[in-house]
Amino acid sequence: MSRTVYVNGEYVAEEDAKVSVFDRGFLFADGIYEVSSVLDGKLIDNPGHMARLERSLNELKMARPCSNDELLAIQKELIKRNNVTEGVVYMQVTRGAADRDFNFPKDATPSLVMFTQEKNILANPAADKGISIVTLPDIRWQRRDIKTVQLLASSLAKQTAKEMGVDDAWLVEDGMITEGTSNNAFIVTEDGTIITRGLSNSILHGITRKAVLKVANELGLTLVERSFTPEEAYDAVEAFSTSASSFVMPIIKIDDHILGNGVPGPVSQKLRAAYIAEAKANAE
Ligand code: PMP
C-alpha cells in the first residue's frame, strides 16, 4: 500500500514524491535528519529530537524550513494519514537545491522531507533473544555529534556485520568503542556498573541514551560515563545499545565473546521495560 509522504509543503503519494537532482542533500550529503518513534500512534521523546534537529541546523548554519510547531503538525498529520500505530517518523532537512558548488548557495530554500515507516518496536524478537555484534574500525568523520545524512560509513559497517552473519557493529577508534552504527553503546560490569562513553564530537548525543541514563538513575543503578575498550566489553556481564527505533537492545555476543549466559541480562531487561513505561507515559 502506498504511503502518503511530505515533500516541501505537500502531502503526496510516495511514488509521486520528488526532489531536485540539484538538492544538496543528494550531491553533498548536506542535510540532517531525525527519527522519532511512534507507539500507540503517539510520538516518543519528540521534544529531544526537535532540540537536536535545531542544534544540527545551527552547527551547519542551515536555515530552518519551518517552526517546531509546524514540524510537529506535519509529523502528526503523517501518523494520522498513514494510520501508524507503531513505527517511526523520519524527517530530513537539506540546504536545498542550487547549481553544484562547494560553497553554500546564497538563496537556496531548505528542503523538508518527512515520511513514516511501520515497524514492530515493542514486540521485537531481537530484543527478546538479544543480538550479536562485531567490532569494526570507526572510519566516520569527526563531527558525529551532528546528525547528518552522510551515513555511508555506518551503512558499510552494518553491511559488513550482516555479511559476517551478525546483527550490528560497534565502532572502534584509538582502541576505544565510540558507538554502534546507528545506536549508542553500553556495557554492564560484574559489580552492576553501567558504562557508556561520555558526550563529545565523537558520538551522536542519543536522545534514547539520555532518557535511559535518566531511568537508570531513577532506578538507583550506578552509572559511569567514560570510554571503554573492546576488551572491557568482552569481559562485561551485559551489553546493550540504545536508539529511537530499537529503544534498549540487549547484546549477547561481541566478536567471539558470549556475554553472561548468552541471554539478555537483568539490567538490560529492566532498563528496556522502565524506558518503555516512561516513554509511553510522556508520549505526545
Ligand atoms: N548513534 C548513531 C550513530 C545513530 O545513528 C543513532 C540513531 N540514529 C544513535 C546513536 C541513537 O540516537 P537516538 O537515541 O537519538 O536515536
PDB file of C-alpha atoms in Angstrom, residues 43-250:
ATOM      1  CA  LEU A  43       5.457  10.344  19.377  1.00  0.00           C
ATOM      2  CA  ILE A  44       8.170   9.226  21.809  1.00  0.00           C
ATOM      3  CA  ASP A  45      10.844  11.610  23.155  1.00  0.00           C
ATOM      4  CA  ASN A  46       9.906  14.069  20.412  1.00  0.00           C
ATOM      5  CA  PRO A  47      10.979  17.325  22.116  1.00  0.00           C
ATOM      6  CA  GLY A  48      14.512  15.876  22.396  1.00  0.00           C
ATOM      7  CA  HIS A  49      14.560  15.103  18.675  1.00  0.00           C
ATOM      8  CA  MET A  50      13.316  18.615  17.871  1.00  0.00           C
ATOM      9  CA  ALA A  51      16.024  20.139  20.047  1.00  0.00           C
ATOM     10  CA  ARG A  52      18.737  18.054  18.393  1.00  0.00           C
ATOM     11  CA  LEU A  53      17.426  18.953  14.918  1.00  0.00           C
ATOM     12  CA  GLU A  54      17.779  22.606  15.863  1.00  0.00           C
ATOM     13  CA  ARG A  55      21.318  22.026  17.135  1.00  0.00           C
ATOM     14  CA  SER A  56      22.307  20.193  13.916  1.00  0.00           C
ATOM     15  CA  LEU A  57      20.878  23.069  11.835  1.00  0.00           C
ATOM     16  CA  ASN A  58      22.837  25.631  13.860  1.00  0.00           C
ATOM     17  CA  GLU A  59      26.100  23.681  13.681  1.00  0.00           C
ATOM     18  CA  LEU A  60      25.819  23.575   9.878  1.00  0.00           C
ATOM     19  CA  LYS A  61      24.492  27.159   9.524  1.00  0.00           C
ATOM     20  CA  MET A  62      21.472  25.721   7.754  1.00  0.00           C
ATOM     21  CA  ALA A  63      18.194  27.659   7.649  1.00  0.00           C
ATOM     22  CA  ARG A  64      15.117  26.253   9.366  1.00  0.00           C
ATOM     23  CA  PRO A  65      12.442  25.059   6.938  1.00  0.00           C
ATOM     24  CA  CYS A  66       9.668  25.977   9.415  1.00  0.00           C
ATOM     25  CA  SER A  67       8.924  26.240  13.134  1.00  0.00           C
ATOM     26  CA  ASN A  68       8.978  23.274  15.526  1.00  0.00           C
ATOM     27  CA  ASP A  69       5.203  23.598  15.899  1.00  0.00           C
ATOM     28  CA  GLU A  70       4.817  23.213  12.133  1.00  0.00           C
ATOM     29  CA  LEU A  71       7.195  20.228  12.125  1.00  0.00           C
ATOM     30  CA  LEU A  72       5.135  18.611  14.874  1.00  0.00           C
ATOM     31  CA  ALA A  73       1.907  19.258  12.973  1.00  0.00           C
ATOM     32  CA  ILE A  74       3.350  17.513   9.892  1.00  0.00           C
ATOM     33  CA  GLN A  75       4.583  14.558  11.969  1.00  0.00           C
ATOM     34  CA  LYS A  76       1.102  14.149  13.450  1.00  0.00           C
ATOM     35  CA  GLU A  77      -0.633  14.539  10.118  1.00  0.00           C
ATOM     36  CA  LEU A  78       1.560  11.801   8.583  1.00  0.00           C
ATOM     37  CA  ILE A  79       0.877   9.461  11.507  1.00  0.00           C
ATOM     38  CA  LYS A  80      -2.846  10.076  11.016  1.00  0.00           C
ATOM     39  CA  ARG A  81      -2.910   9.820   7.209  1.00  0.00           C
ATOM     40  CA  ASN A  82      -0.886   6.599   7.266  1.00  0.00           C
ATOM     41  CA  ASN A  83      -2.639   5.094  10.296  1.00  0.00           C
ATOM     42  CA  VAL A  84       0.645   4.426  12.045  1.00  0.00           C
ATOM     43  CA  THR A  85       0.217   2.897  15.472  1.00  0.00           C
ATOM     44  CA  GLU A  86       3.796   1.664  15.867  1.00  0.00           C
ATOM     45  CA  GLY A  87       6.858   2.675  13.872  1.00  0.00           C
ATOM     46  CA  VAL A  88       8.870   5.798  13.168  1.00  0.00           C
ATOM     47  CA  VAL A  89       8.556   9.240  11.612  1.00  0.00           C
ATOM     48  CA  TYR A  90      11.622  10.307   9.623  1.00  0.00           C
ATOM     49  CA  MET A  91      12.316  13.977   8.952  1.00  0.00           C
ATOM     50  CA  GLN A  92      15.110  15.361   6.829  1.00  0.00           C
ATOM     51  CA  VAL A  93      16.213  18.915   6.141  1.00  0.00           C
ATOM     52  CA  THR A  94      18.754  19.737   3.450  1.00  0.00           C
ATOM     53  CA  ARG A  95      20.283  23.068   2.456  1.00  0.00           C
ATOM     54  CA  GLY A  96      18.106  22.885  -0.645  1.00  0.00           C
ATOM     55  CA  ALA A  97      18.642  22.840  -4.391  1.00  0.00           C
ATOM     56  CA  ALA A  98      21.259  25.030  -6.122  1.00  0.00           C
ATOM     57  CA  ASP A  99      23.719  24.668  -9.001  1.00  0.00           C
ATOM     58  CA  ARG A 100      26.563  22.410  -7.852  1.00  0.00           C
ATOM     59  CA  ASP A 101      29.145  24.405  -5.920  1.00  0.00           C
ATOM     60  CA  PHE A 102      31.057  23.516  -2.739  1.00  0.00           C
ATOM     61  CA  ASN A 103      30.294  26.903  -1.214  1.00  0.00           C
ATOM     62  CA  PHE A 104      26.883  27.359   0.326  1.00  0.00           C
ATOM     63  CA  PRO A 105      24.301  28.867  -2.036  1.00  0.00           C
ATOM     64  CA  LYS A 106      23.135  32.340  -1.033  1.00  0.00           C
ATOM     65  CA  ASP A 107      19.497  31.923  -1.879  1.00  0.00           C
ATOM     66  CA  ALA A 108      18.608  28.242  -1.548  1.00  0.00           C
ATOM     67  CA  THR A 109      15.412  27.344   0.284  1.00  0.00           C
ATOM     68  CA  PRO A 110      15.876  24.450   2.728  1.00  0.00           C
ATOM     69  CA  SER A 111      14.193  21.284   1.624  1.00  0.00           C
ATOM     70  CA  LEU A 112      11.997  19.318   4.055  1.00  0.00           C
ATOM     71  CA  VAL A 113      11.023  15.696   3.551  1.00  0.00           C
ATOM     72  CA  MET A 114       9.140  13.527   6.025  1.00  0.00           C
ATOM     73  CA  PHE A 115       7.781  10.003   5.897  1.00  0.00           C
ATOM     74  CA  THR A 116       6.585   7.253   8.207  1.00  0.00           C
ATOM     75  CA  GLN A 117       7.688   3.632   8.488  1.00  0.00           C
ATOM     76  CA  GLU A 118       5.634   0.988  10.240  1.00  0.00           C
ATOM     77  CA  LYS A 119       7.707  -1.212  12.490  1.00  0.00           C
ATOM     78  CA  ASN A 120       7.279  -3.549  15.465  1.00  0.00           C
ATOM     79  CA  ILE A 121       9.300  -1.869  18.156  1.00  0.00           C
ATOM     80  CA  LEU A 122       7.821  -3.412  21.277  1.00  0.00           C
ATOM     81  CA  ALA A 123       7.214  -6.951  20.059  1.00  0.00           C
ATOM     82  CA  ASN A 124      10.673  -7.278  18.541  1.00  0.00           C
ATOM     83  CA  PRO A 125      12.059 -10.850  18.637  1.00  0.00           C
ATOM     84  CA  ALA A 126      15.613  -9.474  18.534  1.00  0.00           C
ATOM     85  CA  ALA A 127      15.017  -7.707  21.845  1.00  0.00           C
ATOM     86  CA  ASP A 128      13.794 -10.952  23.454  1.00  0.00           C
ATOM     87  CA  LYS A 129      16.731 -13.014  22.210  1.00  0.00           C
ATOM     88  CA  GLY A 130      19.453 -10.365  22.236  1.00  0.00           C
ATOM     89  CA  ILE A 131      21.688  -9.616  19.259  1.00  0.00           C
ATOM     90  CA  SER A 132      25.239 -10.458  18.209  1.00  0.00           C
ATOM     91  CA  ILE A 133      27.654  -7.751  17.097  1.00  0.00           C
ATOM     92  CA  VAL A 134      31.222  -7.349  15.841  1.00  0.00           C
ATOM     93  CA  THR A 135      33.683  -4.521  16.405  1.00  0.00           C
ATOM     94  CA  LEU A 136      34.894  -2.649  13.313  1.00  0.00           C
ATOM     95  CA  PRO A 137      37.099   0.422  12.755  1.00  0.00           C
ATOM     96  CA  ASP A 138      35.273   3.751  13.009  1.00  0.00           C
ATOM     97  CA  ILE A 139      36.018   5.441   9.685  1.00  0.00           C
ATOM     98  CA  ARG A 140      33.443   8.243  10.025  1.00  0.00           C
ATOM     99  CA  TRP A 141      34.145  11.993  10.037  1.00  0.00           C
ATOM    100  CA  GLN A 142      34.902  13.941  13.223  1.00  0.00           C
ATOM    101  CA  ARG A 143      31.552  15.678  13.760  1.00  0.00           C
ATOM    102  CA  ARG A 144      29.432  12.666  14.689  1.00  0.00           C
ATOM    103  CA  ASP A 145      27.554  14.879  17.130  1.00  0.00           C
ATOM    104  CA  ILE A 146      25.751  16.396  14.129  1.00  0.00           C
ATOM    105  CA  LYS A 147      23.066  14.077  12.782  1.00  0.00           C
ATOM    106  CA  THR A 148      23.893  14.380   9.081  1.00  0.00           C
ATOM    107  CA  VAL A 149      22.625  12.168   6.265  1.00  0.00           C
ATOM    108  CA  GLN A 150      26.170  11.135   5.342  1.00  0.00           C
ATOM    109  CA  LEU A 151      25.647   7.592   6.540  1.00  0.00           C
ATOM    110  CA  LEU A 152      27.813   5.629   4.120  1.00  0.00           C
ATOM    111  CA  ALA A 153      30.431   4.601   6.719  1.00  0.00           C
ATOM    112  CA  SER A 154      27.668   3.325   9.006  1.00  0.00           C
ATOM    113  CA  SER A 155      25.956   1.607   6.103  1.00  0.00           C
ATOM    114  CA  LEU A 156      29.230  -0.124   5.125  1.00  0.00           C
ATOM    115  CA  ALA A 157      29.777  -1.287   8.718  1.00  0.00           C
ATOM    116  CA  LYS A 158      26.229  -2.599   9.016  1.00  0.00           C
ATOM    117  CA  GLN A 159      26.580  -4.420   5.708  1.00  0.00           C
ATOM    118  CA  THR A 160      29.921  -5.948   6.785  1.00  0.00           C
ATOM    119  CA  ALA A 161      28.265  -7.114  10.015  1.00  0.00           C
ATOM    120  CA  LYS A 162      25.464  -8.713   8.023  1.00  0.00           C
ATOM    121  CA  GLU A 163      27.919 -10.465   5.710  1.00  0.00           C
ATOM    122  CA  MET A 164      29.705 -11.776   8.819  1.00  0.00           C
ATOM    123  CA  GLY A 165      26.404 -13.281   9.953  1.00  0.00           C
ATOM    124  CA  VAL A 166      25.753 -10.903  12.863  1.00  0.00           C
ATOM    125  CA  ASP A 167      23.228  -8.154  13.574  1.00  0.00           C
ATOM    126  CA  ASP A 168      25.250  -4.982  14.019  1.00  0.00           C
ATOM    127  CA  ALA A 169      28.669  -3.469  14.697  1.00  0.00           C
ATOM    128  CA  TRP A 170      30.225  -1.316  17.401  1.00  0.00           C
ATOM    129  CA  LEU A 171      32.846   1.059  16.070  1.00  0.00           C
ATOM    130  CA  VAL A 172      36.372   1.435  17.439  1.00  0.00           C
ATOM    131  CA  GLU A 173      38.648   4.474  17.328  1.00  0.00           C
ATOM    132  CA  ASP A 174      42.021   4.785  19.111  1.00  0.00           C
ATOM    133  CA  GLY A 175      41.357   1.484  20.878  1.00  0.00           C
ATOM    134  CA  MET A 176      38.035   2.657  22.347  1.00  0.00           C
ATOM    135  CA  ILE A 177      34.427   1.929  21.387  1.00  0.00           C
ATOM    136  CA  THR A 178      32.781   5.092  20.074  1.00  0.00           C
ATOM    137  CA  GLU A 179      29.198   3.867  19.477  1.00  0.00           C
ATOM    138  CA  GLY A 180      27.137   1.470  17.355  1.00  0.00           C
ATOM    139  CA  THR A 181      26.471   2.014  13.635  1.00  0.00           C
ATOM    140  CA  SER A 182      23.139   3.659  14.495  1.00  0.00           C
ATOM    141  CA  ASN A 183      22.956   3.488  18.279  1.00  0.00           C
ATOM    142  CA  ASN A 184      24.835   4.285  21.482  1.00  0.00           C
ATOM    143  CA  ALA A 185      26.882   1.590  23.216  1.00  0.00           C
ATOM    144  CA  PHE A 186      26.607   0.489  26.861  1.00  0.00           C
ATOM    145  CA  ILE A 187      28.230  -2.251  28.946  1.00  0.00           C
ATOM    146  CA  VAL A 188      27.454  -3.516  32.440  1.00  0.00           C
ATOM    147  CA  THR A 189      30.325  -4.733  34.610  1.00  0.00           C
ATOM    148  CA  GLU A 190      30.364  -7.578  37.115  1.00  0.00           C
ATOM    149  CA  ASP A 191      29.546  -5.194  40.005  1.00  0.00           C
ATOM    150  CA  GLY A 192      26.500  -3.852  38.133  1.00  0.00           C
ATOM    151  CA  THR A 193      28.040  -0.556  36.961  1.00  0.00           C
ATOM    152  CA  ILE A 194      26.627   0.751  33.685  1.00  0.00           C
ATOM    153  CA  ILE A 195      29.284   2.317  31.458  1.00  0.00           C
ATOM    154  CA  THR A 196      28.721   4.410  28.340  1.00  0.00           C
ATOM    155  CA  ARG A 197      31.031   6.815  26.544  1.00  0.00           C
ATOM    156  CA  GLY A 198      30.748  10.477  27.558  1.00  0.00           C
ATOM    157  CA  LEU A 199      29.381  13.084  25.175  1.00  0.00           C
ATOM    158  CA  SER A 200      31.796  14.703  22.696  1.00  0.00           C
ATOM    159  CA  ASN A 201      32.051  15.243  18.937  1.00  0.00           C
ATOM    160  CA  SER A 202      32.984  11.533  18.618  1.00  0.00           C
ATOM    161  CA  ILE A 203      29.436  10.251  19.080  1.00  0.00           C
ATOM    162  CA  LEU A 204      25.855  11.219  18.416  1.00  0.00           C
ATOM    163  CA  HIS A 205      24.212  12.594  21.531  1.00  0.00           C
ATOM    164  CA  GLY A 206      21.484   9.991  21.551  1.00  0.00           C
ATOM    165  CA  ILE A 207      18.064  11.039  22.755  1.00  0.00           C
ATOM    166  CA  THR A 208      17.389   7.481  23.930  1.00  0.00           C
ATOM    167  CA  ARG A 209      20.829   7.382  25.615  1.00  0.00           C
ATOM    168  CA  LYS A 210      19.862  10.432  27.656  1.00  0.00           C
ATOM    169  CA  ALA A 211      16.439   9.039  28.575  1.00  0.00           C
ATOM    170  CA  VAL A 212      17.905   5.642  29.540  1.00  0.00           C
ATOM    171  CA  LEU A 213      20.534   7.295  31.745  1.00  0.00           C
ATOM    172  CA  LYS A 214      17.733   9.194  33.490  1.00  0.00           C
ATOM    173  CA  VAL A 215      15.733   5.996  34.003  1.00  0.00           C
ATOM    174  CA  ALA A 216      18.847   4.146  35.271  1.00  0.00           C
ATOM    175  CA  ASN A 217      19.441   6.955  37.726  1.00  0.00           C
ATOM    176  CA  GLU A 218      15.853   6.783  38.949  1.00  0.00           C
ATOM    177  CA  LEU A 219      16.278   3.026  39.465  1.00  0.00           C
ATOM    178  CA  GLY A 220      19.309   3.732  41.656  1.00  0.00           C
ATOM    179  CA  LEU A 221      21.755   1.998  39.303  1.00  0.00           C
ATOM    180  CA  THR A 222      25.415   3.033  39.204  1.00  0.00           C
ATOM    181  CA  LEU A 223      26.369   4.949  36.052  1.00  0.00           C
ATOM    182  CA  VAL A 224      29.753   5.941  34.720  1.00  0.00           C
ATOM    183  CA  GLU A 225      30.187   7.992  31.546  1.00  0.00           C
ATOM    184  CA  ARG A 226      33.619   7.092  30.184  1.00  0.00           C
ATOM    185  CA  SER A 227      35.209   5.472  27.158  1.00  0.00           C
ATOM    186  CA  PHE A 228      35.754   1.722  27.257  1.00  0.00           C
ATOM    187  CA  THR A 229      37.748  -0.773  25.207  1.00  0.00           C
ATOM    188  CA  PRO A 230      36.529  -3.783  23.219  1.00  0.00           C
ATOM    189  CA  GLU A 231      38.323  -5.981  25.804  1.00  0.00           C
ATOM    190  CA  GLU A 232      36.256  -4.450  28.609  1.00  0.00           C
ATOM    191  CA  ALA A 233      33.160  -5.139  26.543  1.00  0.00           C
ATOM    192  CA  TYR A 234      34.210  -8.798  26.099  1.00  0.00           C
ATOM    193  CA  ASP A 235      34.525  -9.088  29.893  1.00  0.00           C
ATOM    194  CA  ALA A 236      31.223  -7.328  30.595  1.00  0.00           C
ATOM    195  CA  VAL A 237      28.335  -9.338  32.054  1.00  0.00           C
ATOM    196  CA  GLU A 238      25.862  -7.437  29.862  1.00  0.00           C
ATOM    197  CA  ALA A 239      25.875  -5.042  26.942  1.00  0.00           C
ATOM    198  CA  PHE A 240      23.158  -3.148  25.127  1.00  0.00           C
ATOM    199  CA  SER A 241      22.630  -0.395  22.621  1.00  0.00           C
ATOM    200  CA  THR A 242      20.073   2.413  22.579  1.00  0.00           C
ATOM    201  CA  SER A 243      18.315   4.203  19.730  1.00  0.00           C
ATOM    202  CA  ALA A 244      14.965   5.754  18.945  1.00  0.00           C
ATOM    203  CA  SER A 245      13.932   2.855  16.746  1.00  0.00           C
ATOM    204  CA  SER A 246      15.103  -0.027  18.963  1.00  0.00           C
ATOM    205  CA  PHE A 247      14.919   1.532  22.477  1.00  0.00           C
ATOM    206  CA  VAL A 248      17.179  -0.694  24.625  1.00  0.00           C
ATOM    207  CA  MET A 249      18.559  -3.599  22.576  1.00  0.00           C
ATOM    208  CA  PRO A 250      20.323  -6.352  24.591  1.00  0.00           C
TER     209      PRO A 250
END
